[in-house]
CSV table of C-alpha atoms in Angstrom, one decimal:
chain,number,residue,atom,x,y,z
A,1,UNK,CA,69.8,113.8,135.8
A,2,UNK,CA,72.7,113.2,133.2
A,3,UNK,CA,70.5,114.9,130.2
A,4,UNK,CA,69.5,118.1,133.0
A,5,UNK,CA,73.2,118.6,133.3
A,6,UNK,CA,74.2,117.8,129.7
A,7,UNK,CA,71.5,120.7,128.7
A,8,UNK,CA,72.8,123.2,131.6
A,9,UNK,CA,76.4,122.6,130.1
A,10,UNK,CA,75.4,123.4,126.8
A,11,UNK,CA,73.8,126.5,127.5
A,12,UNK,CA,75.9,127.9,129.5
A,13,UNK,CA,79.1,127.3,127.3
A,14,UNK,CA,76.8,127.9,124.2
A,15,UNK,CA,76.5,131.9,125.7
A,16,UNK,CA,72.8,130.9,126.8
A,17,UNK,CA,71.6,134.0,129.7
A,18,UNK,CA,72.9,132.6,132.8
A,19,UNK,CA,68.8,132.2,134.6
A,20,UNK,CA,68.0,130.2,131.0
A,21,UNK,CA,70.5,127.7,131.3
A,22,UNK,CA,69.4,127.0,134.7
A,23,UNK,CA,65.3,127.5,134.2
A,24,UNK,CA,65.6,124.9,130.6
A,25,UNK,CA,67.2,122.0,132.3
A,26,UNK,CA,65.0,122.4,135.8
A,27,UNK,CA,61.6,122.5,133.4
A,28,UNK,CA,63.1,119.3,131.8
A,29,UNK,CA,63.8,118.0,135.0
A,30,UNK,CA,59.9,118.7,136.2
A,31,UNK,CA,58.7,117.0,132.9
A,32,UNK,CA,60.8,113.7,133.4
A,33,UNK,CA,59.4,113.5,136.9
A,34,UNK,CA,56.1,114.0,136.1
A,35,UNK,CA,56.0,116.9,138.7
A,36,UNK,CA,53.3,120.1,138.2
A,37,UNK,CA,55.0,123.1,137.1
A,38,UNK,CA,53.1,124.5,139.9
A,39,UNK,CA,56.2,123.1,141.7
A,40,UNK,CA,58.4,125.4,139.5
A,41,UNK,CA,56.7,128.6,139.6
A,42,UNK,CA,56.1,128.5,143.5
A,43,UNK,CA,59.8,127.8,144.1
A,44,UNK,CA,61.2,130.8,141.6
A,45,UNK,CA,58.5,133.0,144.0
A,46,UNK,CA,59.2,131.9,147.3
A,47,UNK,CA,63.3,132.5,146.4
A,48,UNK,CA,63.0,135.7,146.0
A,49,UNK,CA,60.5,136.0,149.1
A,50,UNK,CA,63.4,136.7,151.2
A,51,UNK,CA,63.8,140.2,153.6
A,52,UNK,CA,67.9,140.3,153.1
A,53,UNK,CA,67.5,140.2,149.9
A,54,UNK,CA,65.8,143.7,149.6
A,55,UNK,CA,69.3,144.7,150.2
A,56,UNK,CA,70.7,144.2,147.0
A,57,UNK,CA,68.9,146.7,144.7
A,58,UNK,CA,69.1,149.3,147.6
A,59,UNK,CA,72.9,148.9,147.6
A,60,UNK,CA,73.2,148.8,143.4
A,61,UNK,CA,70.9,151.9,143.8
A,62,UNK,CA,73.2,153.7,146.0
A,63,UNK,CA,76.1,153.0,143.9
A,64,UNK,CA,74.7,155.2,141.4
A,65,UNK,CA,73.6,157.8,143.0
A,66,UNK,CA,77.0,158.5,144.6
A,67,UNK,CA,78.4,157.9,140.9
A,68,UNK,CA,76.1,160.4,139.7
A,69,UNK,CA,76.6,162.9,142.9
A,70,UNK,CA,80.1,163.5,142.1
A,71,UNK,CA,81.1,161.6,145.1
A,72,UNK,CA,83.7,159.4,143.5
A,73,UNK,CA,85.5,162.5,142.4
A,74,UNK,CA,86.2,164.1,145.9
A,75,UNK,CA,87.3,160.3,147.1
A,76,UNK,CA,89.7,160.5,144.6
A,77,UNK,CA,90.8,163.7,144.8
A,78,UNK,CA,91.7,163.2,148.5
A,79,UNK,CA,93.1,160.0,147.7
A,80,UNK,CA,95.7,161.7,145.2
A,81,UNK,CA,96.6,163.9,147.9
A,82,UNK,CA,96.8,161.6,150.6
A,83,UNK,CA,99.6,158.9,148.8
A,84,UNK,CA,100.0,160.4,145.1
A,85,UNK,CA,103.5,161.5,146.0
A,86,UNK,CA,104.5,157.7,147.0
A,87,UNK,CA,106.5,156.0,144.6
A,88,UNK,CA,103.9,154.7,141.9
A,89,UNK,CA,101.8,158.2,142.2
A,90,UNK,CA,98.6,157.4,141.2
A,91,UNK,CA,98.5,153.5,141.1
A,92,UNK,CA,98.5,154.3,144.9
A,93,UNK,CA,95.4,156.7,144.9
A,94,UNK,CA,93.8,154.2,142.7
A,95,UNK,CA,93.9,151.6,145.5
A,96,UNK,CA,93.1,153.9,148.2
A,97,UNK,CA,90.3,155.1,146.1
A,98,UNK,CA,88.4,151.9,145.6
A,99,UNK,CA,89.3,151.1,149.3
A,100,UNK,CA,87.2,154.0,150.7
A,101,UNK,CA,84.2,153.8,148.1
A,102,UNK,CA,84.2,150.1,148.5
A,103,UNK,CA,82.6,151.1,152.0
A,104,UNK,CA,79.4,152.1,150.0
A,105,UNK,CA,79.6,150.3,146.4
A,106,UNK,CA,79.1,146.8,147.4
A,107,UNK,CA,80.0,145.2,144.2
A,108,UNK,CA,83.0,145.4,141.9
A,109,UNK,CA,81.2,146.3,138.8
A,110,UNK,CA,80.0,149.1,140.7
A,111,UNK,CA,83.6,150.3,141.7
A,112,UNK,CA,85.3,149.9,138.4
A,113,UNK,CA,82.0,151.7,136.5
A,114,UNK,CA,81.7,154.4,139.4
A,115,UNK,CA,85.5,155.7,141.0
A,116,UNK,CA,87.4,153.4,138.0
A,117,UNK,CA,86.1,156.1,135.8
A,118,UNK,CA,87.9,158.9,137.2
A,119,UNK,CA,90.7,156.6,137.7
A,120,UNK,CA,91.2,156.3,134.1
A,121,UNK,CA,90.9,159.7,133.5
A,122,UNK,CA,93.1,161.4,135.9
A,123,UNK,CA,95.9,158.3,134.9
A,124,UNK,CA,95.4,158.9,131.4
A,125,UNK,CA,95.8,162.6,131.6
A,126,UNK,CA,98.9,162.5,134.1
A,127,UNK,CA,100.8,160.1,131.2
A,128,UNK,CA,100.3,157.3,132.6
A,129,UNK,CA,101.0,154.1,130.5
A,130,UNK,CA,96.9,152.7,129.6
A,131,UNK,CA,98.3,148.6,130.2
A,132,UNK,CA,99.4,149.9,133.7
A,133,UNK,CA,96.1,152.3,134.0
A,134,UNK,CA,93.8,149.4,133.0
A,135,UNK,CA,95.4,146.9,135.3
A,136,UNK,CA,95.8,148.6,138.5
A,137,UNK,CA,91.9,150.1,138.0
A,138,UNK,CA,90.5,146.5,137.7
A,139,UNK,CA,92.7,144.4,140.4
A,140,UNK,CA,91.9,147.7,142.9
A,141,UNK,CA,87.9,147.1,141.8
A,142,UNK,CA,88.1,143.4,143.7
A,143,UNK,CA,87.8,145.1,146.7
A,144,UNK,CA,84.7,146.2,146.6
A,145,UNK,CA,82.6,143.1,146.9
A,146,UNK,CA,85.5,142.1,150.1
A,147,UNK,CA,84.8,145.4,152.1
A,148,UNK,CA,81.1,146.0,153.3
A,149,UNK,CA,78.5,146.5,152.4
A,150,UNK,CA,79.2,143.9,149.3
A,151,UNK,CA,76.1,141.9,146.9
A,152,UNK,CA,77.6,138.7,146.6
A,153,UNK,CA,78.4,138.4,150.4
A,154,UNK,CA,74.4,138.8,150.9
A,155,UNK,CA,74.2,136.1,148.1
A,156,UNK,CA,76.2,133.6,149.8
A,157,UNK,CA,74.7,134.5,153.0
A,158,UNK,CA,71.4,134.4,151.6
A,159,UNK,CA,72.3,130.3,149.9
A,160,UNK,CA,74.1,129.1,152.8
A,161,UNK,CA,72.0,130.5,156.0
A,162,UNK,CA,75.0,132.4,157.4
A,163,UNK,CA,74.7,135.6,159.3
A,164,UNK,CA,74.9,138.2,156.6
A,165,UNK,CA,76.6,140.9,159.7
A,166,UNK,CA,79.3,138.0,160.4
A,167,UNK,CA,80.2,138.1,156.7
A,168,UNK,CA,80.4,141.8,156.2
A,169,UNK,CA,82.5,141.4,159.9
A,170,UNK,CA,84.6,139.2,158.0
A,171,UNK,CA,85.7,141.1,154.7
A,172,UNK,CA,86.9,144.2,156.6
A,173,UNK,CA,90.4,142.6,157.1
A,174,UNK,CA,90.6,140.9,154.2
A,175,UNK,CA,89.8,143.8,151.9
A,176,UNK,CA,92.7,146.0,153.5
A,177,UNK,CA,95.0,143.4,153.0
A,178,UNK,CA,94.2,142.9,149.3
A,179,UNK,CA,94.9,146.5,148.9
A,180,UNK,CA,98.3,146.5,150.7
A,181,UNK,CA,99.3,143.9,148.9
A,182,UNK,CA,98.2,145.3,145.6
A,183,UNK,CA,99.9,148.9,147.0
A,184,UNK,CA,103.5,146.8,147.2
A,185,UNK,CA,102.6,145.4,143.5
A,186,UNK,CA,102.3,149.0,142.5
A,187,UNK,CA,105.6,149.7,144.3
A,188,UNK,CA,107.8,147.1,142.7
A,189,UNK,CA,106.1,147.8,139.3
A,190,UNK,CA,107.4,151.7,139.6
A,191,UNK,CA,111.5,150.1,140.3
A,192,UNK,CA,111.2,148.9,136.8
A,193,UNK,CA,108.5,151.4,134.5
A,194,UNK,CA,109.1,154.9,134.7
A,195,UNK,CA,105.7,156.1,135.8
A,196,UNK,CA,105.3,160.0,136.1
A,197,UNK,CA,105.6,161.2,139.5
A,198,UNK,CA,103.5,163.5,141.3
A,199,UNK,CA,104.8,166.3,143.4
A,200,UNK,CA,103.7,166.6,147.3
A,201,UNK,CA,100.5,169.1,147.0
A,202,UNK,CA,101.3,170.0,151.1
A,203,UNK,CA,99.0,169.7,154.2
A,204,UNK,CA,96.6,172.4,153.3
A,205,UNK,CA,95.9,170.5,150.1
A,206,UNK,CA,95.2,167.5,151.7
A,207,UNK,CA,93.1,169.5,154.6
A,208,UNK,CA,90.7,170.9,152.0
A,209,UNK,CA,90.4,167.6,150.3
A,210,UNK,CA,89.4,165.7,153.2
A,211,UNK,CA,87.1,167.7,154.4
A,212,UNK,CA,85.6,168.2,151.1
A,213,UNK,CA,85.3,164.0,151.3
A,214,UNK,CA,84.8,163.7,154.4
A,215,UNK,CA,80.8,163.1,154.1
A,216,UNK,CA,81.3,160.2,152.2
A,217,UNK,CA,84.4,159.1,154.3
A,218,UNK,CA,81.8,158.9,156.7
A,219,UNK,CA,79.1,156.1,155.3
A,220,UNK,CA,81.5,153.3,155.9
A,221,UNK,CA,81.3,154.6,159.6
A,222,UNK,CA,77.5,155.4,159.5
A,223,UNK,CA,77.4,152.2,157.9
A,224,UNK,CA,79.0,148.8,159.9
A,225,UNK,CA,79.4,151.1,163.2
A,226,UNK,CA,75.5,150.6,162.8
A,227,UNK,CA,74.8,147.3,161.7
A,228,UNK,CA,77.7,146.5,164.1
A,229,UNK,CA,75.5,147.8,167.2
A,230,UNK,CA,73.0,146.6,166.2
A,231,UNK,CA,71.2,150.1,165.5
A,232,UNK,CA,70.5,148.9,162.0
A,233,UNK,CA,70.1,145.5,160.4
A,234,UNK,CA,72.1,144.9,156.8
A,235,UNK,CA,69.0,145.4,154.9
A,236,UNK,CA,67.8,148.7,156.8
A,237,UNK,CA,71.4,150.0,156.1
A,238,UNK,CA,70.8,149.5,152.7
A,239,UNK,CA,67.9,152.1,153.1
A,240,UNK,CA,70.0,154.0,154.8
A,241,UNK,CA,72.7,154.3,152.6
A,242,UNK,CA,70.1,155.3,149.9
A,243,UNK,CA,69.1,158.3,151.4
A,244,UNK,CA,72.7,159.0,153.2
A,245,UNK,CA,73.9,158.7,149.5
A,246,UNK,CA,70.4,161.1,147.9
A,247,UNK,CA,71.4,163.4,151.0
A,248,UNK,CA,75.1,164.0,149.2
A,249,UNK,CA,74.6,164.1,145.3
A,250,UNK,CA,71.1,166.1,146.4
A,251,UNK,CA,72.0,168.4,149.2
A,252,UNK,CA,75.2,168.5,150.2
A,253,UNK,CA,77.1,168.6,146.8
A,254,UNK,CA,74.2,169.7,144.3
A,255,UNK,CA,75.6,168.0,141.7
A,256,UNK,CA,72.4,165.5,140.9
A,257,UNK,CA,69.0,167.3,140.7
A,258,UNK,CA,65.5,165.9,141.8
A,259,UNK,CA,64.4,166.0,138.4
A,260,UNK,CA,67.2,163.2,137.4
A,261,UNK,CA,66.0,161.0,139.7
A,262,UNK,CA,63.4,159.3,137.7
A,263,UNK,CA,65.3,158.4,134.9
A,264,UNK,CA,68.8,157.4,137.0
A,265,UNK,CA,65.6,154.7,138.9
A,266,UNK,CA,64.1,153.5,135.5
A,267,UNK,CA,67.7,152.6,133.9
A,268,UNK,CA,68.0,150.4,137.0
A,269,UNK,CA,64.9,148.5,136.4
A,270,UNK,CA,66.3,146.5,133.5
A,271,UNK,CA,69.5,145.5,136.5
A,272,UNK,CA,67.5,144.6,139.1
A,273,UNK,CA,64.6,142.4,137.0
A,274,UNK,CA,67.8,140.3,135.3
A,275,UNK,CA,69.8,140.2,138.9
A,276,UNK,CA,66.4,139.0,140.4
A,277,UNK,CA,65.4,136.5,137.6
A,278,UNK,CA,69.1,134.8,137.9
A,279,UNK,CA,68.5,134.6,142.3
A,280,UNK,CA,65.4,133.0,141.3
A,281,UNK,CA,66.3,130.5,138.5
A,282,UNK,CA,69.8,129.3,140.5
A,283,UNK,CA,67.9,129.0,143.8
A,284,UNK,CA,65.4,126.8,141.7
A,285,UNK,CA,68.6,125.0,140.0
A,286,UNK,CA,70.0,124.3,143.4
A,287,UNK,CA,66.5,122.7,144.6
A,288,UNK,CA,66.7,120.5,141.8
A,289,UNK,CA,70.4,119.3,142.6
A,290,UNK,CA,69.2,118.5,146.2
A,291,UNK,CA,66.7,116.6,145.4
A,292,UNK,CA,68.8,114.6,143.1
A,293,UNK,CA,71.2,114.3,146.3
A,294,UNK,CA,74.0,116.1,144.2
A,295,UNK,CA,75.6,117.8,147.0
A,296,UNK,CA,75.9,113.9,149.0
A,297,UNK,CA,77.7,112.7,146.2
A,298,UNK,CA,80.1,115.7,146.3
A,299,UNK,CA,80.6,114.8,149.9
A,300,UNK,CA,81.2,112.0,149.2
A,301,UNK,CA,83.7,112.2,146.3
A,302,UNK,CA,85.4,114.8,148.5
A,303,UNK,CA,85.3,112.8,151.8
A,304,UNK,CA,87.4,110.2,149.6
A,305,UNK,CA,89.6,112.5,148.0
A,306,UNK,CA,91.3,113.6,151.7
A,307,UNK,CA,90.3,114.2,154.9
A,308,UNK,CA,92.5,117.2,155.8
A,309,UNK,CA,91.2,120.6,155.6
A,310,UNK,CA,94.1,122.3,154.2
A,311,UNK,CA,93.9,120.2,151.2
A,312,UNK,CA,90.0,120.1,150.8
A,313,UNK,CA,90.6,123.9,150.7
A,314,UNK,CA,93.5,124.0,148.4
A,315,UNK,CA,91.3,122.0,146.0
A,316,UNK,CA,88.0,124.5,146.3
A,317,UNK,CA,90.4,127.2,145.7
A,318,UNK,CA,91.9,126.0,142.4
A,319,UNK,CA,89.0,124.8,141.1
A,320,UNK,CA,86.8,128.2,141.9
A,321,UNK,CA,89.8,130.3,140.0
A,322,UNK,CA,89.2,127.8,137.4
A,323,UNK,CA,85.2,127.9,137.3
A,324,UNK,CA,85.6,131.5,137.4
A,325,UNK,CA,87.8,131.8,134.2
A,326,UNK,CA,84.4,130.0,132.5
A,327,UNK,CA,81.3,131.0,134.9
A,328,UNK,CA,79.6,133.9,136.2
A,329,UNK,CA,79.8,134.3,139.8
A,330,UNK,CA,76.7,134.3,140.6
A,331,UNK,CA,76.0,130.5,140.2
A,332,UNK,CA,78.9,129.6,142.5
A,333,UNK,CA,77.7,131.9,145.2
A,334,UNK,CA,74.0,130.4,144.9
A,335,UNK,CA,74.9,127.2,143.9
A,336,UNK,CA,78.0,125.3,144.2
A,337,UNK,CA,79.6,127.1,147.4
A,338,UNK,CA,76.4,125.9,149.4
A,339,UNK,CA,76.6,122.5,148.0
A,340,UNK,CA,80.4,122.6,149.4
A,341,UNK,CA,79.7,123.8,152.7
A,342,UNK,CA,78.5,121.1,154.9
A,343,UNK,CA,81.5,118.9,153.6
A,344,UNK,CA,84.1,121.6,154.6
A,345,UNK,CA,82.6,122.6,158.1
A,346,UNK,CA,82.4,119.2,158.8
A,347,UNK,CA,86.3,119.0,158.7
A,348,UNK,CA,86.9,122.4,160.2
A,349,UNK,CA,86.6,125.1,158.2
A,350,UNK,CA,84.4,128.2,159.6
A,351,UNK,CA,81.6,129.1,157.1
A,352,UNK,CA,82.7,132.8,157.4
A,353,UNK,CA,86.3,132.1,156.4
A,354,UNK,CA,84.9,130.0,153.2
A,355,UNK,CA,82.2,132.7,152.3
A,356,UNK,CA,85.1,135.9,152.2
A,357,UNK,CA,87.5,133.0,150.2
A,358,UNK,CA,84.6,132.7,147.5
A,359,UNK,CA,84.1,136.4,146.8
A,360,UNK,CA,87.9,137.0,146.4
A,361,UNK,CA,88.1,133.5,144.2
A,362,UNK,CA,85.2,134.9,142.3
A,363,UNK,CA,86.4,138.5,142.4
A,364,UNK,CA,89.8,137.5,141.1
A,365,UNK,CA,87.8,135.3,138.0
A,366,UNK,CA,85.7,138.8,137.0
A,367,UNK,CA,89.1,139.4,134.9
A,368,UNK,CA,90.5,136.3,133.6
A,369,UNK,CA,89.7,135.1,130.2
A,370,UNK,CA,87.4,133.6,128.5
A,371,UNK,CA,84.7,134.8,129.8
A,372,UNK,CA,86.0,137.5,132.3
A,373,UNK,CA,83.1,139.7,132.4
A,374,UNK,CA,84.4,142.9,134.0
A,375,UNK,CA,87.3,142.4,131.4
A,376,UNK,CA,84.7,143.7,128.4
A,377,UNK,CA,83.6,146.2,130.6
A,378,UNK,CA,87.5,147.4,131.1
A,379,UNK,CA,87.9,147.3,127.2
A,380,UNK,CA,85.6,149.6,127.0
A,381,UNK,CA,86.6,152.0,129.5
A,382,UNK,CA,89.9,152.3,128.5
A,383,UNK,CA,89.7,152.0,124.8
A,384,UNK,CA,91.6,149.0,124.5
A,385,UNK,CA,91.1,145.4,123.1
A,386,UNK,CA,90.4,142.3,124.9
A,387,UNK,CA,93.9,141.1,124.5
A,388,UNK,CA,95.3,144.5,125.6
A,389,UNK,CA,93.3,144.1,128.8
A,390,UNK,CA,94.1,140.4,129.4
A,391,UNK,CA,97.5,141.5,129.5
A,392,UNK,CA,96.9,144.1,131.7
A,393,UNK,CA,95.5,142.5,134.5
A,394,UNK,CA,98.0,139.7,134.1
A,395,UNK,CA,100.8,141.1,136.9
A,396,UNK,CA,98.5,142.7,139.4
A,397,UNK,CA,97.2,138.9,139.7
A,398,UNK,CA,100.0,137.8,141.0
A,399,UNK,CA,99.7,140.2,143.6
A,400,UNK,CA,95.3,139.1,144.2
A,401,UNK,CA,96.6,135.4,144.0
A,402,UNK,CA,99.1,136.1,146.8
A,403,UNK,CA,96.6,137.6,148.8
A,404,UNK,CA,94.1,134.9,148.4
A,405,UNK,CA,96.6,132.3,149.8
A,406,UNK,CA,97.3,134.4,152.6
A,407,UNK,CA,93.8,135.1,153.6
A,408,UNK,CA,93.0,131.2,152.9
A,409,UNK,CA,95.8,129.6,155.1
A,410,UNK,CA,95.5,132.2,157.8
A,411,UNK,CA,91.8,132.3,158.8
A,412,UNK,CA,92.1,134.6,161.9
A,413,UNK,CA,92.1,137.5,159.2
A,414,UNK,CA,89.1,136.9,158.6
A,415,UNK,CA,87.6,135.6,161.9
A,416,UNK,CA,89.6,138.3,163.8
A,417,UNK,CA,86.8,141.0,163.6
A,418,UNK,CA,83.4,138.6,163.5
A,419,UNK,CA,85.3,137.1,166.9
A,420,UNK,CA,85.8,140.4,168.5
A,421,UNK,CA,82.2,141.5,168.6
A,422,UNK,CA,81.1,137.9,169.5
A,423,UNK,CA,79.2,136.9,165.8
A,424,UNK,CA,81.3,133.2,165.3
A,425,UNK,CA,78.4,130.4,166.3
C-alpha cells in the first residue's frame, strides 16, 4: 500500500491528469494482489452506472447554453440597476449577479467563464481598478457550486450516499450568506479605494430590466420549488433546466440559433468524457483505499486525536483549505470527504452540514496558489499575471474565510431549510 500511495503522490505533484494518478497506482495495486483486471474495468463501469449522476453534464450543458443565450447579460444588467448605486457600484452587482445565475450554473467555473465575463467587461469599462475587478469576480464565482443546482454537491452526494435534495436544501442559506458577507467586503474596500460611482438609473430602469430578466429570475424558482415538491427529482431538473435554458437563448431571446447547437454540444464532449473519466478513476481509487481499510485507520488516528466535534471540525477545515491550495477538488469530494464521514457523524456532525463545509473549503481553494485552478482561468480573463491575480483574490478571502467559520460553527444555517421541509434523517 506504501508504494500505491508513493506513486499517487508523485503523480499528482509531478502535474500527472488527476484520473492517471489515481488509475496507475490502483493498476499497481491489482498487480501486487494478483487480482484480474477484470476487477478494474468492472469497477470504473459500474461507477459511473449511477442515475444522479446524469445530472452533471445536463447542468454543465445548461450553463452554456444560457452563456451563449445572452442570459448572463440581462442578469447583470438588472443587477447594476438593482444595487449599482450602493457604495462599491459594481462590486455589488457583481455579487448579486453570480447570486442569481448561481441558481442555474451549478459550478464555479461555469459562473466565472459565463456572467464573470460580462463582469469584467462592464468593470473594466466603468474604470474600475483590474486587482479589484479580478478579485471581487472570482470570490463572487464561489457561490455557484453553494446555491443549487451545484456539480460537486451531486459528487459528494453521489460518494457519501446522502440525499442529493437535502444538500441542494442545505446550500441555499449558506450561499446568501457568502454573498453578504462578500457585499460588506466590497463596502469596506470602497471607504479606502476610490472606486467610480454609479448614478441611480430610477425605477423605470430597473422595471424594464427586471422584466427583461425575469425569465431567467425564474429557473431558480422552476427549479428547487420543483425538486422541493417533489414534482421533479434533481436529475429530471437537470433536463428541465436544459430545455427551460434552450427555451430562452432559442425562443425567448433569439440570440442562439438551432444551427449553433451542434457545435456548442460537440465542444462539450471533450468536458464531459474527462469529468466522467476522473468520477470513474477516484471512485476506483477510493475502492482500493477501502479495501486497504484506509478510512479505519483515519478513524482511528482521528478518534485519538480528540473526541469533541468542534475540534475534529476545526481540523477538517484547515486541512481541506490546505489540500485545496495543492489538489483538485474533485478527489476530496469523491475521495477523502467520504473517508471522513463516518468518523465525524459518529461524534455529531450532520452529513449535510459537512457536505455544504466541503464545497465552500474547496470553493475557497479554486483560487489559492499553487495550483489554484480557476486562478489561470482568471489570468486569462483579465489579462493579468498569476501573481497579479494571487493578489487579487487575497482580501476578498478574508471575507470567504469569515464566512466559512460562520457557516461551520453555526450549523442551523445550513440545516435550517433541509429541517423545514422535513429532509434531516
Amino acid at each position: 500500500m506504501t508504494l500505491v500511495l508513493i506513486t499517487f503522490a508523485v503523480l499528482l505533484l509531478g502535474g500527472a491528469p488527476i484520473a492517471v494518478a489515481m488509475c496507475v497506482p490502483a493498476v499497481i495495486y491489482l498487480v501486487q494482489s494478483d487480482l484480474p483486471f477484470t476487477v478494474m474495468t468492472q469497477r470504473l463501469t459500474q461507477s459511473l452506472n449511477s442515475f444522479p449522476l446524469l445530472a452533471i453534464p445536463l447542468f454543465i450543458l445548461a450553463g452554456r447554453l444560457l452563456n451563449a443565450g445572452g442570459v448572463t447579460d440581462r442578469i447583470f444588467r438588472f443587477a447594476h440597476n438593482l444595487v449599482g448605486s450602493v457604495p462599491g457600484g459594481l462590486g455589488h452587482v457583481n455579487v448579486v449577479g453570480s447570486l442569481i445565475f448561481a441558481g442555474m450554473s451549478g459550478t464555479a467555473i461555469a459562473d466565472l467563464g459565463g456572467i464573470g465575463q460580462v463582469e469584467v467587461r462592464a468593470m473594466k469599462k466603468a474604470g474600475y481598478p483590474m486587482r479589484f475587478t479580478a478579485g471581487i469576480t472570482a470570490a463572487s464565482s464561489i457561490v455557484g457550486p453553494v446555491i443549487p443546482p451545484s456539480v460537486p454537491l451531486i459528487l459528494f452526494a453521489i460518494s457519501s450516499d446522502t440525499s442529493v435534495l437535502a444538500l441542494f436544501a442545505g446550500g441555499i442559506v449558506p450561499g446568501f450568506v457568502i454573498g453578504a458577507f462578500l457585499m460588506v467586503a466590497v463596502y469596506i474596500y470602497s471607504r479606502y479605494a476610490d472606486l467610480p460611482t454609479v448614478p441611480w438609473q430610477g425605477e423605470r430602469a430597473l422595471a424594464i430590466s427586471f422584466f427583461a430578466a425575469l425569465p431567467p429570475l425564474f429557473a431558480p424558482v422552476l427549479l428547487i420549488g420543483g425538486m422541493m415538491g417533489g414534482v421533479f427529482s434533481p436529475t429530471e431538473a437537470a433536463a428541465v433546466t436544459v430545455f427551460y435554458a434552450l427555451f430562452l437563448a432559442v425562443v425567448v431571446y433569439r440570440d442562439l440559433r438551432p444551427s449553433q447547437l451542434p457545435v456548442l454540444l460537440l465542444e462539450m464532449i471533450p468536458m464531459i468524457a474527462n469529468l466522467g473519466f476522473i468520477i470513474a478513476a477516484s471512485l476506483l481509487f477510493a475502492w482500493v483505499l477501502v479495501i486497504e481499510q484506509v478510512p479505519q485507520l483515519i478513524v482511528q488516528f482521528l478518534a485519538h486525536f480528540s473526541s469533541d466535534k468542534w475540534v475534529l471540525l476545526t481540523v477538517v477545515v484547515l486541512a481541506f483549505l490546505v489540500i485545496g491550495c495543492f489538489v483538485e477538488a474533485t478527489i476530496v469530494f469523491l475521495v477523502v470527504a467520504p473517508m471522513l464521514l463516518p468518523t465525524l457523524k459518529a461524534v455529531g456532525i450532520n452529513e449535510i452540514h459537512f457536505g455544504i463545509i466541503t464545497v465552500v473549503a474547496m470553493g475557497i481553494g479554486l483560487f489559492t496558489p499553487p495550483v489554484g485552478l480557476a486562478l489561470y482561468m482568471l489570468r486569462d480573463m483579465c489579462e493579468i499575471s498569476f501573481e497579479e491575480a494571487v493578489k487579487a483574490v487575497a482580501p476578498f478571502l478574508i471575507a470567504l474565510v469569515a464566512a466559512l467559520a460562520l457557516i461551520t460553527y453555526v450549523p442551523e444555517i445550513v440545516l435550517v431549510v433541509p429541517r423545514a421541509l422535513g429532509l434531516l434523517r
